[in-house]
Amino acid sequence: MADVLDFMLDLMRRLPPTRTEENVSALLRIAPDYADDLLGSVDQPLEIKTDRATGRDYLACDYNRDGESYRSPWSNEYDPPLEDGTVPTPKLRKLEIAANEAFDTYREMSGFLQSLIAGQDFIHRSPLYRYYEGGVSSVYLWDLDDGSFAGVVLLKKGMTPTTPYEPSGSWDSIHVFETAERGRQAHYKLTSTIMLQLVTRKGTDGAADAEKSEIKRDLKGIEGWKRDGEISLSGSMTRQTDQDLPIQDSSSHITNTGKMIEDMEIKMRNVLQEVYFGKTRDIVYDLRSVDDLEKARRQRDLQKELVGFIKR
């Protein structure tokens, strides 16, 4: 059993991250007996669902799934309905409601994804540290066997293009934490995963160019999923941290985990900006010249001439 699951996970690491959901579905059709193990091991883009009772959106993932049903954090009901679905205890449910309201406010404050893909080329722009300015958030809590509890904070922001040539993308954050109270302090262990997908497309001018581009896209769709003039940057990364923080009452857990999650997202955004985007920008600049080639040649000749004068 372990060997088959390891092979499936090894295969997922080598497949395009932009097609994670499609690849997982294909593997489940081949080996349906490993559905729970695979879904619990592979991070997929978060799915947005609507609570039928309240009309509010929530995020679906493996942490609020029971069979084929997903529990809403707003009404605490499963969709499709499930009579014996797992729900938190009344005390933990009260904390879950407060946590969802707190992170719903946090979500409304930020627009990081827009700043990532603003402009015509996201590779040549730096992300600004703002918040989500929309999107969807969900918090789910559950009890552990030792008397402590754990939870997950989900945040998702997507940009849907209104024209074929506008940039698109999505930002999915999954923050799983465990809490163990120790007197007036609590020990928190946080595991954060961020999945990022960014796509920018080259525009064309004129009806003829648009028709030609449409034909190319149709032909390209037969051969693969990449379009002509399209740049795609996607992937995921995971980081862990643990910390001891003071607590006054149960609401302190929301404050403590919120601060840890915000700090972790800032650190991971720094890594995205400085390492992933910076490295991609360096590669693009090495592959093509941004400045005029003749100007660059004259500068090299001038440098050589100056070095010659210095050596005399």
PDB file of C-alpha atoms in Angstrom:
ATOM      1  CA  MET A   1       0.000   0.000   0.000  1.00  0.00           C
ATOM      2  CA  ALA A   2       2.738   2.430   0.958  1.00  0.00           C
ATOM      3  CA  ASP A   3       4.648   1.731  -2.246  1.00  0.00           C
ATOM      4  CA  VAL A   4       1.667   2.553  -4.474  1.00  0.00           C
ATOM      5  CA  LEU A   5       0.966   5.788  -2.565  1.00  0.00           C
ATOM      6  CA  ASP A   6       4.645   6.770  -2.743  1.00  0.00           C
ATOM      7  CA  PHE A   7       4.620   6.195  -6.505  1.00  0.00           C
ATOM      8  CA  MET A   8       1.509   8.346  -6.882  1.00  0.00           C
ATOM      9  CA  LEU A   9       2.991  11.172  -4.800  1.00  0.00           C
ATOM     10  CA  ASP A  10       6.287  10.930  -6.691  1.00  0.00           C
ATOM     11  CA  LEU A  11       4.376  11.226  -9.960  1.00  0.00           C
ATOM     12  CA  MET A  12       2.439  14.265  -8.702  1.00  0.00           C
ATOM     13  CA  ARG A  13       5.704  16.062  -7.909  1.00  0.00           C
ATOM     14  CA  ARG A  14       6.740  15.725 -11.550  1.00  0.00           C
ATOM     15  CA  LEU A  15       3.471  16.776 -13.162  1.00  0.00           C
ATOM     16  CA  PRO A  16       2.550  20.419 -13.961  1.00  0.00           C
ATOM     17  CA  PRO A  17       1.194  22.161 -10.838  1.00  0.00           C
ATOM     18  CA  THR A  18      -1.368  24.019 -12.951  1.00  0.00           C
ATOM     19  CA  ARG A  19      -3.132  20.710 -13.602  1.00  0.00           C
ATOM     20  CA  THR A  20      -3.100  19.301 -10.079  1.00  0.00           C
ATOM     21  CA  GLU A  21      -6.850  18.729  -9.837  1.00  0.00           C
ATOM     22  CA  GLU A  22      -6.977  17.022 -13.216  1.00  0.00           C
ATOM     23  CA  ASN A  23      -4.022  14.781 -12.378  1.00  0.00           C
ATOM     24  CA  VAL A  24      -5.429  13.818  -8.963  1.00  0.00           C
ATOM     25  CA  SER A  25      -8.750  12.884 -10.557  1.00  0.00           C
ATOM     26  CA  ALA A  26      -6.948  10.728 -13.102  1.00  0.00           C
ATOM     27  CA  LEU A  27      -4.998   8.906 -10.388  1.00  0.00           C
ATOM     28  CA  LEU A  28      -8.174   8.330  -8.357  1.00  0.00           C
ATOM     29  CA  ARG A  29      -9.827   6.743 -11.372  1.00  0.00           C
ATOM     30  CA  ILE A  30      -6.860   4.378 -11.670  1.00  0.00           C
ATOM     31  CA  ALA A  31      -6.585   3.575  -7.947  1.00  0.00           C
ATOM     32  CA  PRO A  32      -9.853   4.530  -6.168  1.00  0.00           C
ATOM     33  CA  ASP A  33      -8.876   2.580  -3.029  1.00  0.00           C
ATOM     34  CA  TYR A  34      -6.206   5.200  -2.262  1.00  0.00           C
ATOM     35  CA  ALA A  35      -8.585   8.179  -2.465  1.00  0.00           C
ATOM     36  CA  ASP A  36      -8.396   9.197   1.214  1.00  0.00           C
ATOM     37  CA  ASP A  37      -4.612   8.784   1.408  1.00  0.00           C
ATOM     38  CA  LEU A  38      -3.982  10.717  -1.809  1.00  0.00           C
ATOM     39  CA  LEU A  39      -6.409  13.549  -1.041  1.00  0.00           C
ATOM     40  CA  GLY A  40      -4.884  13.899   2.424  1.00  0.00           C
ATOM     41  CA  SER A  41      -1.339  14.079   1.047  1.00  0.00           C
ATOM     42  CA  VAL A  42      -1.691  16.337  -2.010  1.00  0.00           C
ATOM     43  CA  ASP A  43      -2.485  20.027  -1.618  1.00  0.00           C
ATOM     44  CA  GLN A  44      -4.985  21.128  -4.245  1.00  0.00           C
ATOM     45  CA  PRO A  45      -6.302  24.598  -5.104  1.00  0.00           C
ATOM     46  CA  LEU A  46      -9.127  25.464  -2.743  1.00  0.00           C
ATOM     47  CA  GLU A  47     -12.661  25.114  -4.074  1.00  0.00           C
ATOM     48  CA  ILE A  48     -15.258  27.802  -3.411  1.00  0.00           C
ATOM     49  CA  LYS A  49     -18.722  26.615  -2.361  1.00  0.00           C
ATOM     50  CA  THR A  50     -21.843  28.456  -1.215  1.00  0.00           C
ATOM     51  CA  ASP A  51     -23.650  27.730   2.027  1.00  0.00           C
ATOM     52  CA  ARG A  52     -27.279  27.042   1.154  1.00  0.00           C
ATOM     53  CA  ALA A  53     -28.503  28.112   4.589  1.00  0.00           C
ATOM     54  CA  THR A  54     -26.705  31.482   4.803  1.00  0.00           C
ATOM     55  CA  GLY A  55     -25.784  32.223   1.182  1.00  0.00           C
ATOM     56  CA  ARG A  56     -22.160  32.896   2.172  1.00  0.00           C
ATOM     57  CA  ASP A  57     -19.163  31.465   0.335  1.00  0.00           C
ATOM     58  CA  TYR A  58     -16.741  29.084   2.039  1.00  0.00           C
ATOM     59  CA  LEU A  59     -13.695  27.053   1.054  1.00  0.00           C
ATOM     60  CA  ALA A  60     -13.702  23.294   0.653  1.00  0.00           C
ATOM     61  CA  CYS A  61     -10.659  21.131   1.282  1.00  0.00           C
ATOM     62  CA  ASP A  62      -9.757  17.812   2.891  1.00  0.00           C
ATOM     63  CA  TYR A  63     -10.042  19.303   6.404  1.00  0.00           C
ATOM     64  CA  ASN A  64     -13.788  19.948   6.207  1.00  0.00           C
ATOM     65  CA  ARG A  65     -14.604  16.908   4.069  1.00  0.00           C
ATOM     66  CA  ASP A  66     -16.487  13.881   5.324  1.00  0.00           C
ATOM     67  CA  GLY A  67     -17.004  11.349   2.550  1.00  0.00           C
ATOM     68  CA  GLU A  68     -18.357  13.331  -0.391  1.00  0.00           C
ATOM     69  CA  SER A  69     -19.771  16.141   1.777  1.00  0.00           C
ATOM     70  CA  TYR A  70     -18.180  19.415   2.962  1.00  0.00           C
ATOM     71  CA  ARG A  71     -19.015  21.274   6.175  1.00  0.00           C
ATOM     72  CA  SER A  72     -19.707  24.998   6.060  1.00  0.00           C
ATOM     73  CA  PRO A  73     -18.097  27.131   8.808  1.00  0.00           C
ATOM     74  CA  TRP A  74     -21.086  29.486   8.767  1.00  0.00           C
ATOM     75  CA  SER A  75     -23.994  27.113   9.366  1.00  0.00           C
ATOM     76  CA  ASN A  76     -22.016  24.055  10.574  1.00  0.00           C
ATOM     77  CA  GLU A  77     -24.008  21.948   8.078  1.00  0.00           C
ATOM     78  CA  TYR A  78     -22.769  19.526   5.443  1.00  0.00           C
ATOM     79  CA  ASP A  79     -23.436  19.785   1.727  1.00  0.00           C
ATOM     80  CA  PRO A  80     -24.710  17.350   0.515  1.00  0.00           C
ATOM     81  CA  PRO A  81     -26.506  16.770   3.844  1.00  0.00           C
ATOM     82  CA  LEU A  82     -24.833  14.265   6.153  1.00  0.00           C
ATOM     83  CA  GLU A  83     -26.602  13.143   9.322  1.00  0.00           C
ATOM     84  CA  ASP A  84     -23.601  11.740  11.205  1.00  0.00           C
ATOM     85  CA  GLY A  85     -20.940  14.153   9.941  1.00  0.00           C
ATOM     86  CA  THR A  86     -18.105  15.182  12.249  1.00  0.00           C
ATOM     87  CA  VAL A  87     -18.627  18.578  13.913  1.00  0.00           C
ATOM     88  CA  PRO A  88     -16.665  20.397  16.659  1.00  0.00           C
ATOM     89  CA  THR A  89     -17.820  20.416  20.275  1.00  0.00           C
ATOM     90  CA  PRO A  90     -20.049  23.369  21.338  1.00  0.00           C
ATOM     91  CA  LYS A  91     -17.107  25.084  23.080  1.00  0.00           C
ATOM     92  CA  LEU A  92     -14.833  24.690  20.078  1.00  0.00           C
ATOM     93  CA  ARG A  93     -17.629  25.660  17.694  1.00  0.00           C
ATOM     94  CA  LYS A  94     -17.995  28.991  19.522  1.00  0.00           C
ATOM     95  CA  LEU A  95     -14.278  29.633  19.010  1.00  0.00           C
ATOM     96  CA  GLU A  96     -14.565  28.582  15.366  1.00  0.00           C
ATOM     97  CA  ILE A  97     -17.320  31.130  14.731  1.00  0.00           C
ATOM     98  CA  ALA A  98     -15.235  33.929  16.273  1.00  0.00           C
ATOM     99  CA  ALA A  99     -12.161  32.872  14.267  1.00  0.00           C
ATOM    100  CA  ASN A 100     -14.123  32.933  10.999  1.00  0.00           C
ATOM    101  CA  GLU A 101     -15.394  36.431  11.686  1.00  0.00           C
ATOM    102  CA  ALA A 102     -11.879  37.635  12.574  1.00  0.00           C
ATOM    103  CA  PHE A 103     -10.221  36.206   9.462  1.00  0.00           C
ATOM    104  CA  ASP A 104     -13.110  37.388   7.300  1.00  0.00           C
ATOM    105  CA  THR A 105     -12.218  40.921   8.382  1.00  0.00           C
ATOM    106  CA  TYR A 106      -8.505  40.269   7.733  1.00  0.00           C
ATOM    107  CA  ARG A 107      -9.324  38.988   4.257  1.00  0.00           C
ATOM    108  CA  GLU A 108     -11.155  42.181   3.324  1.00  0.00           C
ATOM    109  CA  MET A 109      -8.030  44.252   4.021  1.00  0.00           C
ATOM    110  CA  SER A 110      -5.595  42.943   1.402  1.00  0.00           C
ATOM    111  CA  GLY A 111      -4.841  42.890  -2.347  1.00  0.00           C
ATOM    112  CA  PHE A 112      -1.532  41.123  -2.716  1.00  0.00           C
ATOM    113  CA  LEU A 113      -2.447  39.082  -5.779  1.00  0.00           C
ATOM    114  CA  GLN A 114      -3.454  42.118  -7.840  1.00  0.00           C
ATOM    115  CA  SER A 115      -0.057  43.692  -7.181  1.00  0.00           C
ATOM    116  CA  LEU A 116       1.678  40.494  -8.285  1.00  0.00           C
ATOM    117  CA  ILE A 117       0.213  40.453 -11.765  1.00  0.00           C
ATOM    118  CA  ALA A 118      -0.494  44.157 -12.275  1.00  0.00           C
ATOM    119  CA  GLY A 119       0.719  45.514 -15.587  1.00  0.00           C
ATOM    120  CA  GLN A 120       1.575  43.644 -18.770  1.00  0.00           C
ATOM    121  CA  ASP A 121       4.383  41.474 -17.400  1.00  0.00           C
ATOM    122  CA  PHE A 122       4.284  40.220 -13.810  1.00  0.00           C
ATOM    123  CA  ILE A 123       7.917  39.090 -13.983  1.00  0.00           C
ATOM    124  CA  HIS A 124       9.148  42.685 -14.144  1.00  0.00           C
ATOM    125  CA  ARG A 125       7.122  44.037 -11.240  1.00  0.00           C
ATOM    126  CA  SER A 126       7.605  43.666  -7.498  1.00  0.00           C
ATOM    127  CA  PRO A 127       4.708  42.574  -5.247  1.00  0.00           C
ATOM    128  CA  LEU A 128       3.431  45.147  -2.764  1.00  0.00           C
ATOM    129  CA  TYR A 129       2.509  44.071   0.734  1.00  0.00           C
ATOM    130  CA  ARG A 130      -1.171  44.660   0.934  1.00  0.00           C
ATOM    131  CA  TYR A 131      -3.901  42.313   1.982  1.00  0.00           C
ATOM    132  CA  TYR A 132      -6.494  40.340   0.048  1.00  0.00           C
ATOM    133  CA  GLU A 133      -9.206  42.953  -0.767  1.00  0.00           C
ATOM    134  CA  GLY A 134     -11.811  40.286  -1.347  1.00  0.00           C
ATOM    135  CA  GLY A 135     -11.498  36.602  -1.932  1.00  0.00           C
ATOM    136  CA  VAL A 136     -12.791  33.947   0.454  1.00  0.00           C
ATOM    137  CA  SER A 137     -11.620  32.708   3.859  1.00  0.00           C
ATOM    138  CA  SER A 138     -12.624  29.799   6.090  1.00  0.00           C
ATOM    139  CA  VAL A 139     -11.497  28.478   9.474  1.00  0.00           C
ATOM    140  CA  TYR A 140     -12.117  24.928  10.686  1.00  0.00           C
ATOM    141  CA  LEU A 141     -11.309  23.563  14.159  1.00  0.00           C
ATOM    142  CA  TRP A 142     -11.313  20.032  15.554  1.00  0.00           C
ATOM    143  CA  ASP A 143     -10.485  18.342  18.864  1.00  0.00           C
ATOM    144  CA  LEU A 144      -7.427  16.151  19.347  1.00  0.00           C
ATOM    145  CA  ASP A 145      -7.223  12.967  21.402  1.00  0.00           C
ATOM    146  CA  ASP A 146      -4.974  14.516  24.076  1.00  0.00           C
ATOM    147  CA  GLY A 147      -7.495  17.228  24.948  1.00  0.00           C
ATOM    148  CA  SER A 148      -5.930  19.987  22.846  1.00  0.00           C
ATOM    149  CA  PHE A 149      -7.244  21.145  19.490  1.00  0.00           C
ATOM    150  CA  ALA A 150      -6.071  21.878  15.958  1.00  0.00           C
ATOM    151  CA  GLY A 151      -7.362  23.923  13.083  1.00  0.00           C
ATOM    152  CA  VAL A 152      -6.811  25.201   9.578  1.00  0.00           C
ATOM    153  CA  VAL A 153      -7.085  28.719   8.180  1.00  0.00           C
ATOM    154  CA  LEU A 154      -7.844  28.875   4.454  1.00  0.00           C
ATOM    155  CA  LEU A 155      -7.464  31.983   2.298  1.00  0.00           C
ATOM    156  CA  LYS A 156      -8.109  32.215  -1.430  1.00  0.00           C
ATOM    157  CA  LYS A 157      -7.962  35.081  -3.883  1.00  0.00           C
ATOM    158  CA  GLY A 158      -8.407  34.716  -7.621  1.00  0.00           C
ATOM    159  CA  MET A 159      -8.338  37.038 -10.610  1.00  0.00           C
ATOM    160  CA  THR A 160     -10.540  36.119 -13.557  1.00  0.00           C
ATOM    161  CA  PRO A 161      -9.721  37.934 -16.823  1.00  0.00           C
ATOM    162  CA  THR A 162     -12.548  39.707 -18.638  1.00  0.00           C
ATOM    163  CA  THR A 163     -10.745  39.474 -22.004  1.00  0.00           C
ATOM    164  CA  PRO A 164      -8.576  36.690 -23.486  1.00  0.00           C
ATOM    165  CA  TYR A 165      -5.419  38.787 -23.091  1.00  0.00           C
ATOM    166  CA  GLU A 166      -5.771  39.976 -19.492  1.00  0.00           C
ATOM    167  CA  PRO A 167      -3.557  38.333 -16.830  1.00  0.00           C
ATOM    168  CA  SER A 168      -5.096  35.786 -14.484  1.00  0.00           C
ATOM    169  CA  GLY A 169      -4.017  34.019 -11.330  1.00  0.00           C
ATOM    170  CA  SER A 170      -4.897  32.601  -7.946  1.00  0.00           C
ATOM    171  CA  TRP A 171      -3.408  32.624  -4.456  1.00  0.00           C
ATOM    172  CA  ASP A 172      -4.275  29.772  -2.079  1.00  0.00           C
ATOM    173  CA  SER A 173      -3.052  29.743   1.527  1.00  0.00           C
ATOM    174  CA  ILE A 174      -3.463  26.709   3.803  1.00  0.00           C
ATOM    175  CA  HIS A 175      -2.329  27.245   7.400  1.00  0.00           C
ATOM    176  CA  VAL A 176      -2.637  24.169   9.626  1.00  0.00           C
ATOM    177  CA  PHE A 177      -1.924  24.642  13.332  1.00  0.00           C
ATOM    178  CA  GLU A 178      -1.930  22.586  16.525  1.00  0.00           C
ATOM    179  CA  THR A 179      -2.442  24.113  19.966  1.00  0.00           C
ATOM    180  CA  ALA A 180      -1.379  22.672  23.322  1.00  0.00           C
ATOM    181  CA  GLU A 181      -2.151  24.711  26.443  1.00  0.00           C
ATOM    182  CA  ARG A 182       0.470  24.754  29.196  1.00  0.00           C
ATOM    183  CA  GLY A 183      -0.885  26.780  32.093  1.00  0.00           C
ATOM    184  CA  ARG A 184      -0.970  30.439  31.094  1.00  0.00           C
ATOM    185  CA  GLN A 185       0.868  29.700  27.884  1.00  0.00           C
ATOM    186  CA  ALA A 186       0.101  27.737  24.753  1.00  0.00           C
ATOM    187  CA  HIS A 187       2.445  26.000  22.358  1.00  0.00           C
ATOM    188  CA  TYR A 188       1.565  26.472  18.681  1.00  0.00           C
ATOM    189  CA  LYS A 189       2.882  24.478  15.746  1.00  0.00           C
ATOM    190  CA  LEU A 190       2.105  26.017  12.353  1.00  0.00           C
ATOM    191  CA  THR A 191       2.507  24.468   8.903  1.00  0.00           C
ATOM    192  CA  SER A 192       1.803  26.882   6.049  1.00  0.00           C
ATOM    193  CA  THR A 193       1.423  26.041   2.375  1.00  0.00           C
ATOM    194  CA  ILE A 194       1.006  28.609  -0.378  1.00  0.00           C
ATOM    195  CA  MET A 195      -0.058  27.700  -3.909  1.00  0.00           C
ATOM    196  CA  LEU A 196       0.411  30.384  -6.524  1.00  0.00           C
ATOM    197  CA  GLN A 197      -0.654  30.429 -10.167  1.00  0.00           C
ATOM    198  CA  LEU A 198       0.047  33.387 -12.455  1.00  0.00           C
ATOM    199  CA  VAL A 199      -0.612  33.579 -16.192  1.00  0.00           C
ATOM    200  CA  THR A 200      -0.008  36.522 -18.497  1.00  0.00           C
ATOM    201  CA  ARG A 201      -0.891  36.522 -22.181  1.00  0.00           C
ATOM    202  CA  LYS A 202       0.427  38.498 -25.140  1.00  0.00           C
ATOM    203  CA  GLY A 203      -2.147  40.769 -26.750  1.00  0.00           C
ATOM    204  CA  THR A 204      -2.635  41.332 -30.483  1.00  0.00           C
ATOM    205  CA  ASP A 205      -3.885  44.274 -32.541  1.00  0.00           C
ATOM    206  CA  GLY A 206      -6.453  44.102 -35.299  1.00  0.00           C
ATOM    207  CA  ALA A 207      -9.094  41.620 -36.327  1.00  0.00           C
ATOM    208  CA  ALA A 208      -6.697  39.678 -38.537  1.00  0.00           C
ATOM    209  CA  ASP A 209      -4.213  39.223 -35.701  1.00  0.00           C
ATOM    210  CA  ALA A 210      -7.007  38.210 -33.360  1.00  0.00           C
ATOM    211  CA  GLU A 211      -8.290  35.634 -35.844  1.00  0.00           C
ATOM    212  CA  LYS A 212      -4.771  34.311 -36.418  1.00  0.00           C
ATOM    213  CA  SER A 213      -4.159  34.097 -32.681  1.00  0.00           C
ATOM    214  CA  GLU A 214      -7.467  32.249 -32.215  1.00  0.00           C
ATOM    215  CA  ILE A 215      -6.483  29.682 -34.832  1.00  0.00           C
ATOM    216  CA  LYS A 216      -3.111  29.170 -33.147  1.00  0.00           C
ATOM    217  CA  ARG A 217      -4.779  28.645 -29.776  1.00  0.00           C
ATOM    218  CA  ASP A 218      -7.137  26.058 -31.270  1.00  0.00           C
ATOM    219  CA  LEU A 219      -4.245  24.173 -32.830  1.00  0.00           C
ATOM    220  CA  LYS A 220      -2.220  24.461 -29.658  1.00  0.00           C
ATOM    221  CA  GLY A 221      -5.117  23.074 -27.635  1.00  0.00           C
ATOM    222  CA  ILE A 222      -4.807  19.879 -29.616  1.00  0.00           C
ATOM    223  CA  GLU A 223      -1.112  19.532 -28.803  1.00  0.00           C
ATOM    224  CA  GLY A 224      -1.071  20.782 -25.226  1.00  0.00           C
ATOM    225  CA  TRP A 225      -2.463  23.229 -22.724  1.00  0.00           C
ATOM    226  CA  LYS A 226      -0.041  26.131 -23.402  1.00  0.00           C
ATOM    227  CA  ARG A 227      -1.146  29.015 -25.600  1.00  0.00           C
ATOM    228  CA  ASP A 228       0.926  31.086 -27.985  1.00  0.00           C
ATOM    229  CA  GLY A 229       2.389  34.142 -26.234  1.00  0.00           C
ATOM    230  CA  GLU A 230       1.483  32.841 -22.784  1.00  0.00           C
ATOM    231  CA  ILE A 231       3.760  32.927 -19.745  1.00  0.00           C
ATOM    232  CA  SER A 232       2.806  30.748 -16.792  1.00  0.00           C
ATOM    233  CA  LEU A 233       4.427  30.704 -13.365  1.00  0.00           C
ATOM    234  CA  SER A 234       2.982  28.342 -10.791  1.00  0.00           C
ATOM    235  CA  GLY A 235       3.978  26.174  -7.872  1.00  0.00           C
ATOM    236  CA  SER A 236       3.719  25.728  -4.127  1.00  0.00           C
ATOM    237  CA  MET A 237       5.938  25.906  -1.068  1.00  0.00           C
ATOM    238  CA  THR A 238       5.580  24.870   2.558  1.00  0.00           C
ATOM    239  CA  ARG A 239       7.132  26.294   5.716  1.00  0.00           C
ATOM    240  CA  GLN A 240       6.856  25.323   9.399  1.00  0.00           C
ATOM    241  CA  THR A 241       7.309  27.153  12.670  1.00  0.00           C
ATOM    242  CA  ASP A 242       6.414  26.741  16.350  1.00  0.00           C
ATOM    243  CA  GLN A 243       6.077  29.258  19.143  1.00  0.00           C
ATOM    244  CA  ASP A 244       5.042  29.611  22.800  1.00  0.00           C
ATOM    245  CA  LEU A 245       2.670  32.521  23.447  1.00  0.00           C
ATOM    246  CA  PRO A 246       0.715  33.726  26.517  1.00  0.00           C
ATOM    247  CA  ILE A 247      -3.042  33.226  26.720  1.00  0.00           C
ATOM    248  CA  GLN A 248      -5.666  35.032  28.792  1.00  0.00           C
ATOM    249  CA  ASP A 249      -8.763  33.166  27.607  1.00  0.00           C
ATOM    250  CA  SER A 250      -9.901  31.134  24.606  1.00  0.00           C
ATOM    251  CA  SER A 251     -10.020  34.222  22.374  1.00  0.00           C
ATOM    252  CA  SER A 252      -6.244  34.577  22.812  1.00  0.00           C
ATOM    253  CA  HIS A 253      -5.833  31.618  20.471  1.00  0.00           C
ATOM    254  CA  ILE A 254      -7.329  33.665  17.636  1.00  0.00           C
ATOM    255  CA  THR A 255      -4.949  36.563  18.292  1.00  0.00           C
ATOM    256  CA  ASN A 256      -1.904  34.314  18.612  1.00  0.00           C
ATOM    257  CA  THR A 257      -2.573  32.177  15.551  1.00  0.00           C
ATOM    258  CA  GLY A 258      -3.549  35.247  13.544  1.00  0.00           C
ATOM    259  CA  LYS A 259      -0.229  36.950  14.300  1.00  0.00           C
ATOM    260  CA  MET A 260       1.731  33.793  13.481  1.00  0.00           C
ATOM    261  CA  ILE A 261      -0.110  33.342  10.172  1.00  0.00           C
ATOM    262  CA  GLU A 262       0.355  36.973   9.164  1.00  0.00           C
ATOM    263  CA  ASP A 263       4.090  36.834   9.954  1.00  0.00           C
ATOM    264  CA  MET A 264       4.440  33.566   8.051  1.00  0.00           C
ATOM    265  CA  GLU A 265       2.675  34.949   4.973  1.00  0.00           C
ATOM    266  CA  ILE A 266       4.942  37.991   4.951  1.00  0.00           C
ATOM    267  CA  LYS A 267       8.033  35.761   5.113  1.00  0.00           C
ATOM    268  CA  MET A 268       6.760  33.523   2.341  1.00  0.00           C
ATOM    269  CA  ARG A 269       5.877  36.514   0.178  1.00  0.00           C
ATOM    270  CA  ASN A 270       9.433  37.765   0.662  1.00  0.00           C
ATOM    271  CA  VAL A 271      10.726  34.421  -0.567  1.00  0.00           C
ATOM    272  CA  LEU A 272       8.431  34.607  -3.598  1.00  0.00           C
ATOM    273  CA  GLN A 273       9.578  38.113  -4.420  1.00  0.00           C
ATOM    274  CA  GLU A 274      13.299  37.776  -3.783  1.00  0.00           C
ATOM    275  CA  VAL A 275      13.932  34.168  -4.832  1.00  0.00           C
ATOM    276  CA  TYR A 276      11.261  32.931  -7.222  1.00  0.00           C
ATOM    277  CA  PHE A 277      10.389  36.178  -9.008  1.00  0.00           C
ATOM    278  CA  GLY A 278      13.951  37.496  -8.756  1.00  0.00           C
ATOM    279  CA  LYS A 279      15.417  34.318 -10.239  1.00  0.00           C
ATOM    280  CA  THR A 280      12.834  34.246 -13.015  1.00  0.00           C
ATOM    281  CA  ARG A 281      13.585  37.878 -13.849  1.00  0.00           C
ATOM    282  CA  ASP A 282      17.320  37.163 -13.987  1.00  0.00           C
ATOM    283  CA  ILE A 283      16.755  34.249 -16.354  1.00  0.00           C
ATOM    284  CA  VAL A 284      14.543  36.347 -18.638  1.00  0.00           C
ATOM    285  CA  TYR A 285      17.126  39.151 -18.728  1.00  0.00           C
ATOM    286  CA  ASP A 286      19.846  36.629 -19.576  1.00  0.00           C
ATOM    287  CA  LEU A 287      17.789  35.159 -22.415  1.00  0.00           C
ATOM    288  CA  ARG A 288      17.000  38.463 -24.108  1.00  0.00           C
ATOM    289  CA  SER A 289      18.374  41.983 -24.148  1.00  0.00           C
ATOM    290  CA  VAL A 290      16.270  44.721 -22.614  1.00  0.00           C
ATOM    291  CA  ASP A 291      18.593  47.565 -23.699  1.00  0.00           C
ATOM    292  CA  ASP A 292      19.798  48.352 -27.196  1.00  0.00           C
ATOM    293  CA  LEU A 293      22.543  45.920 -28.285  1.00  0.00           C
ATOM    294  CA  GLU A 294      24.575  48.637 -29.994  1.00  0.00           C
ATOM    295  CA  LYS A 295      24.526  50.721 -26.822  1.00  0.00           C
ATOM    296  CA  ALA A 296      25.694  47.737 -24.790  1.00  0.00           C
ATOM    297  CA  ARG A 297      28.534  47.113 -27.286  1.00  0.00           C
ATOM    298  CA  ARG A 298      29.718  50.718 -27.027  1.00  0.00           C
ATOM    299  CA  GLN A 299      29.704  50.481 -23.226  1.00  0.00           C
ATOM    300  CA  ARG A 300      31.855  47.336 -23.331  1.00  0.00           C
ATOM    301  CA  ASP A 301      34.297  49.017 -25.733  1.00  0.00           C
ATOM    302  CA  LEU A 302      34.490  52.050 -23.449  1.00  0.00           C
ATOM    303  CA  GLN A 303      35.193  49.821 -20.456  1.00  0.00           C
ATOM    304  CA  LYS A 304      37.975  48.045 -22.299  1.00  0.00           C
ATOM    305  CA  GLU A 305      39.481  51.390 -23.346  1.00  0.00           C
ATOM    306  CA  LEU A 306      39.387  52.697 -19.759  1.00  0.00           C
ATOM    307  CA  VAL A 307      41.011  49.505 -18.452  1.00  0.00           C
ATOM    308  CA  GLY A 308      43.743  49.943 -21.074  1.00  0.00           C
ATOM    309  CA  PHE A 309      44.468  53.490 -19.892  1.00  0.00           C
ATOM    310  CA  ILE A 310      44.630  52.363 -16.269  1.00  0.00           C
ATOM    311  CA  LYS A 311      47.138  49.613 -17.046  1.00  0.00           C
ATOM    312  CA  ARG A 312      49.535  52.040 -18.804  1.00  0.00           C
TER     313      ARG A 312
END
